[in-house]
Every structure is written in C-alpha cells, then in structure tokens.
C-alpha cells in the first residue's frame, strides 16, 4: 500500500479496503492532528473527537477525491475544518439560546436571610 498514490488509496477506501484507510491514516495523522489542534485552541478532547470523525467519514461515506480539483492534502484538510467550524457554530448557537432564555426568564425575588 505504501507505493500507492493518495487517489488510488481513496478509490480503495471507497471499495472498503481497510488497509487503504490505514495507510492514509498513517500518512496524514500527524498533519491532521496538528491542523485540528490549532482549530481547537489546544483542546485535546475536541481534537481527538474531530480526528475520529474525519477518518470515520472517509470510511463511511462516498467521499470522492478528484485529483484534477487539487491536492489530496488540501482536500483532506477541508474535512476537519468543516467539522471544527460546525462544532464551534453549534456551541455558539447553544450559548446564544441560553443567553436569550436567561434574559426572557422572570427574575426571582430575593429571599431574605431570615427564611
């Protein structure tokens, strides 16, 4: 597998050849890890979560890399970037919803210290 080009490995991954996915993982895990770690501001748990999603996505979907559209590395790095942006947007959205709900909720009367 080591002699195969990335495009060939992706074709094999789409045919569910596990060794091809392993080879892509071995080739690119350090690069993807560093890229995602920067996106996640050093949060190792988020980084690991996204990396797992990236390689799971390669395996479970019909992700097709087209060499005529650019380099494999750039194509590959778009996957964690999209995951990181999506996760960040969801978290921001939840925080905004919580803030709006707090502003809408009635204020509770202060209890006296005698109660």
Coordinates of N, CA and C in Angstrom, one line a residue:
X1 N 0.8 -1.2 0.0 CA 0.0 0.0 0.0 C 0.9 1.3 0.0
X2 N 2.0 1.2 0.6 CA 2.9 2.4 0.7 C 3.3 3.0 -0.7
X3 N 3.3 2.2 -1.7 CA 3.7 2.7 -3.0 C 2.5 3.3 -3.8
X4 N 1.3 3.2 -3.3 CA 0.1 3.7 -3.9 C 0.0 5.2 -3.7
X5 N -0.5 5.9 -4.7 CA -0.8 7.3 -4.6 C -2.1 7.5 -3.8
X6 N -2.3 8.7 -3.2 CA -3.4 9.0 -2.4 C -4.8 8.8 -3.2
X7 N -4.8 9.2 -4.4 CA -6.1 9.0 -5.2 C -6.4 7.5 -5.3
X8 N -5.4 6.7 -5.5 CA -5.6 5.2 -5.6 C -6.1 4.7 -4.2
X9 N -5.5 5.2 -3.2 CA -5.9 4.7 -1.8 C -7.3 5.1 -1.6
X10 N -7.7 6.3 -2.0 CA -9.1 6.8 -1.8 C -10.1 5.9 -2.6
X11 N -9.7 5.5 -3.8 CA -10.5 4.6 -4.5 C -10.7 3.3 -3.8
X12 N -9.6 2.8 -3.2 CA -9.7 1.5 -2.5 C -10.5 1.7 -1.2
X13 N -10.4 2.8 -0.6 CA -11.2 3.1 0.6 C -12.7 3.1 0.3
X14 N -13.1 3.7 -0.9 CA -14.5 3.7 -1.3 C -15.0 2.2 -1.6
X15 N -14.0 1.3 -1.9 CA -14.4 -0.1 -2.1 C -14.2 -0.9 -0.8
X16 N -14.0 -0.2 0.3 CA -14.0 -0.7 1.7 C -12.7 -1.6 1.9
X17 N -11.6 -1.2 1.4 CA -10.3 -1.8 1.7 C -9.7 -1.2 2.9
X18 N -9.8 -1.8 4.0 CA -9.4 -1.3 5.3 C -7.9 -0.9 5.3
X19 N -7.1 -1.7 4.6 CA -5.6 -1.4 4.6 C -5.3 0.0 3.9
X20 N -6.2 0.4 3.0 CA -6.0 1.7 2.3 C -6.3 2.8 3.3
X21 N -7.3 2.6 4.1 CA -7.6 3.7 5.1 C -6.5 3.7 6.1
X22 N -6.0 2.6 6.5 CA -4.9 2.6 7.5 C -3.7 3.3 6.9
X23 N -3.4 3.1 5.7 CA -2.3 3.8 5.0 C -2.5 5.3 5.0
X24 N -3.7 5.7 4.6 CA -3.9 7.2 4.6 C -3.8 7.7 6.1
X25 N -4.3 7.0 7.0 CA -4.2 7.4 8.4 C -2.7 7.6 8.8
X26 N -2.0 6.6 8.5 CA -0.5 6.6 8.9 C 0.2 7.8 8.2
X27 N -0.2 8.0 6.9 CA 0.5 9.1 6.2 C 0.1 10.5 6.8
X28 N -1.1 10.7 7.2 CA -1.6 12.0 7.4 C -2.1 12.3 8.9
X29 N -2.0 11.4 9.8 CA -2.5 11.6 11.1 C -1.7 12.8 11.8
X30 N -0.4 12.9 11.7 CA 0.3 14.0 12.3 C -0.1 15.3 11.8
X31 N -0.3 15.4 10.5 CA -0.7 16.7 9.8 C -2.1 17.1 10.3
X32 N -3.0 16.1 10.2 CA -4.4 16.4 10.6 C -4.5 16.7 12.0
X33 N -3.7 16.0 12.9 CA -3.8 16.3 14.3 C -3.3 17.7 14.6
X34 N -2.2 18.1 14.0 CA -1.7 19.5 14.2 C -2.7 20.5 13.7
X35 N -3.3 20.3 12.6 CA -4.2 21.2 12.0 C -5.5 21.4 12.9
X36 N -6.0 20.2 13.3 CA -7.2 20.3 14.2 C -6.9 20.9 15.6
X37 N -5.7 20.5 16.1 CA -5.3 21.1 17.4 C -5.3 22.6 17.4
X38 N -4.9 23.2 16.3 CA -4.9 24.7 16.2 C -6.3 25.2 16.1
X39 N -7.2 24.5 15.4 CA -8.6 24.9 15.3 C -9.2 24.8 16.6
X40 N -8.8 23.9 17.4 CA -9.5 23.6 18.7 C -8.8 24.3 19.9
X41 N -7.9 25.2 19.5 CA -7.1 26.0 20.6 C -6.5 25.1 21.6
X42 N -5.9 24.0 21.2 CA -5.2 23.1 22.1 C -6.0 22.2 22.9
X43 N -7.3 22.1 22.6 CA -8.2 21.2 23.4 C -8.1 19.8 22.8
X44 N -7.4 19.0 23.6 CA -7.1 17.6 23.1 C -8.3 16.7 22.9
X45 N -9.3 16.9 23.8 CA -10.5 16.1 23.6 C -11.3 16.4 22.4
X46 N -11.4 17.7 22.1 CA -12.1 18.1 20.9 C -11.3 17.7 19.6
X47 N -10.0 17.8 19.7 CA -9.1 17.4 18.6 C -9.3 15.9 18.3
X48 N -9.3 15.1 19.3 CA -9.4 13.6 19.1 C -10.8 13.3 18.5
X49 N -11.8 14.0 19.0 CA -13.2 13.8 18.5 C -13.3 14.1 17.0
X50 N -12.7 15.2 16.6 CA -12.8 15.6 15.2 C -12.0 14.7 14.4
X51 N -10.8 14.3 14.8 CA -10.0 13.3 14.0 C -10.7 12.0 13.8
X52 N -11.3 11.5 14.9 CA -12.1 10.3 14.7 C -13.2 10.5 13.7
X53 N -13.9 11.6 13.7 CA -15.0 11.9 12.7 C -14.4 12.0 11.3
X54 N -13.2 12.6 11.2 CA -12.6 12.7 9.8 C -12.4 11.3 9.2
X55 N -11.7 10.5 9.9 CA -11.4 9.2 9.3 C -12.6 8.3 9.2
X56 N -13.6 8.4 10.1 CA -14.8 7.7 10.0 C -15.6 8.2 8.8
X57 N -15.5 9.4 8.5 CA -16.2 10.0 7.3 C -15.6 9.4 6.0
X58 N -14.3 9.3 6.0 CA -13.6 8.7 4.8 C -14.1 7.3 4.6
X59 N -14.3 6.6 5.7 CA -14.7 5.2 5.6 C -16.2 5.0 5.3
X60 N -17.1 5.8 5.9 CA -18.5 5.5 5.8 C -19.2 6.2 4.7
X61 N -18.7 7.3 4.2 CA -19.4 8.0 3.1 C -18.7 7.8 1.8
X62 N -19.4 8.2 0.8 CA -18.8 8.1 -0.6 C -18.0 9.3 -0.9
X63 N -17.0 9.6 -0.1 CA -16.2 10.8 -0.3 C -15.3 10.5 -1.5
X64 N -15.4 11.3 -2.5 CA -14.6 11.1 -3.7 C -13.6 12.2 -3.9
X65 N -12.4 11.9 -3.8 CA -11.3 12.8 -4.1 C -11.1 12.9 -5.6
X66 N -11.0 14.0 -6.2 CA -10.8 14.2 -7.6 C -9.4 14.9 -7.8
X67 N -8.4 14.2 -8.2 CA -7.1 14.8 -8.3 C -7.0 16.1 -9.2
X68 N -8.0 16.2 -10.2 CA -8.0 17.3 -11.1 C -8.4 18.6 -10.4
X69 N -9.0 18.4 -9.2 CA -9.5 19.6 -8.4 C -8.5 20.2 -7.4
X70 N -7.4 19.5 -7.2 CA -6.4 20.0 -6.3 C -5.7 18.8 -5.6
X71 N -4.8 19.2 -4.6 CA -4.0 18.2 -3.9 C -4.9 17.4 -2.9
X72 N -4.5 16.2 -2.7 CA -5.2 15.4 -1.7 C -5.2 16.0 -0.3
X73 N -4.0 16.5 0.1 CA -3.8 17.1 1.4 C -4.8 18.2 1.6
X74 N -5.0 19.1 0.6 CA -5.9 20.2 0.8 C -7.3 19.7 0.9
X75 N -7.7 18.7 0.1 CA -9.0 18.1 0.1 C -9.2 17.5 1.5
X76 N -8.3 16.7 2.0 CA -8.4 16.1 3.3 C -8.6 17.1 4.4
X77 N -7.8 18.1 4.4 CA -7.9 19.1 5.5 C -9.2 19.9 5.5
X78 N -10.0 19.9 4.4 CA -11.3 20.6 4.4 C -12.2 19.8 5.3
X79 N -12.1 18.5 5.4 CA -13.0 17.7 6.3 C -12.9 18.1 7.7
X80 N -11.7 18.1 8.4 CA -11.7 18.6 9.8 C -12.1 20.1 9.9
X81 N -11.7 20.9 8.9 CA -12.1 22.3 9.0 C -13.6 22.4 9.1
X82 N -14.3 21.7 8.3 CA -15.8 21.8 8.3 C -16.3 21.3 9.6
X83 N -15.8 20.2 10.1 CA -16.2 19.6 11.4 C -16.0 20.6 12.5
X84 N -14.8 21.2 12.6 CA -14.4 22.2 13.6 C -15.3 23.4 13.6
X85 N -15.6 23.9 12.4 CA -16.5 25.1 12.2 C -17.9 24.8 12.6
X86 N -18.4 23.6 12.2 CA -19.7 23.2 12.6 C -19.9 23.0 14.1
X87 N -18.9 22.4 14.7 CA -19.0 22.2 16.2 C -18.9 23.5 16.9
X88 N -18.1 24.4 16.4 CA -18.0 25.8 17.1 C -19.3 26.5 16.9
X89 N -19.9 26.4 15.7 CA -21.1 27.2 15.4 C -22.2 26.6 16.3
X90 N -22.3 25.3 16.5 CA -23.3 24.7 17.3 C -23.2 25.1 18.8
X91 N -21.9 25.2 19.2 CA -21.7 25.6 20.6 C -22.1 27.0 20.8
X92 N -21.7 27.9 19.8 CA -22.1 29.3 19.9 C -23.6 29.5 19.9
X93 N -24.2 28.7 19.1 CA -25.7 28.7 19.0 C -26.3 28.3 20.3
X94 N -25.8 27.3 21.0 CA -26.4 26.9 22.3 C -26.2 28.0 23.3
X95 N -25.0 28.6 23.3 CA -24.7 29.7 24.3 C -25.7 30.8 24.0
X96 N -25.9 31.2 22.7 CA -26.8 32.3 22.4 C -28.2 32.0 22.9
X97 N -28.7 30.7 22.7 CA -30.0 30.3 23.1 C -30.1 30.4 24.6
X98 N -29.1 29.9 25.3 CA -29.1 30.0 26.8 C -29.2 31.5 27.2
X99 N -28.4 32.3 26.6 CA -28.4 33.7 27.0 C -29.8 34.3 26.7
X100 N -30.4 34.0 25.6 CA -31.7 34.6 25.3 C -32.7 34.1 26.3
X101 N -32.7 32.8 26.6 CA -33.6 32.3 27.6 C -33.4 32.9 29.0
X102 N -32.2 33.1 29.4 CA -32.0 33.7 30.7 C -32.5 35.1 30.7
X103 N -32.4 35.9 29.6 CA -32.9 37.2 29.5 C -34.4 37.2 29.6
X104 N -35.1 36.2 29.0 CA -36.5 36.1 28.9 C -37.1 35.6 30.2
X105 N -36.4 34.9 31.0 CA -36.9 34.2 32.2 C -37.2 35.3 33.3
X106 N -38.3 35.1 34.0 CA -38.6 36.1 35.1 C -37.6 36.1 36.2
X107 N -37.4 37.2 36.7 CA -36.4 37.3 37.8 C -37.1 36.8 39.1
X108 N -36.3 36.1 39.9 CA -36.8 35.5 41.1 C -36.6 36.5 42.2
X109 N -37.6 36.7 43.1 CA -37.4 37.6 44.2 C -36.3 37.2 45.1
X110 N -35.6 38.1 45.7 CA -34.6 37.8 46.6 C -35.2 37.2 47.9
X111 N -34.6 36.2 48.4 CA -35.1 35.7 49.7 C -34.4 36.4 50.8
X112 N -35.1 36.6 51.8 CA -34.4 37.2 53.0 C -33.6 36.2 53.7
X113 N -32.7 36.6 54.4 CA -31.8 35.7 55.1 C -32.5 35.1 56.3
X114 N -33.7 35.6 56.7 CA -34.5 35.0 57.8 C -35.2 33.8 57.4
X115 N -35.4 33.6 56.1 CA -36.2 32.4 55.6 C -35.5 31.1 55.6

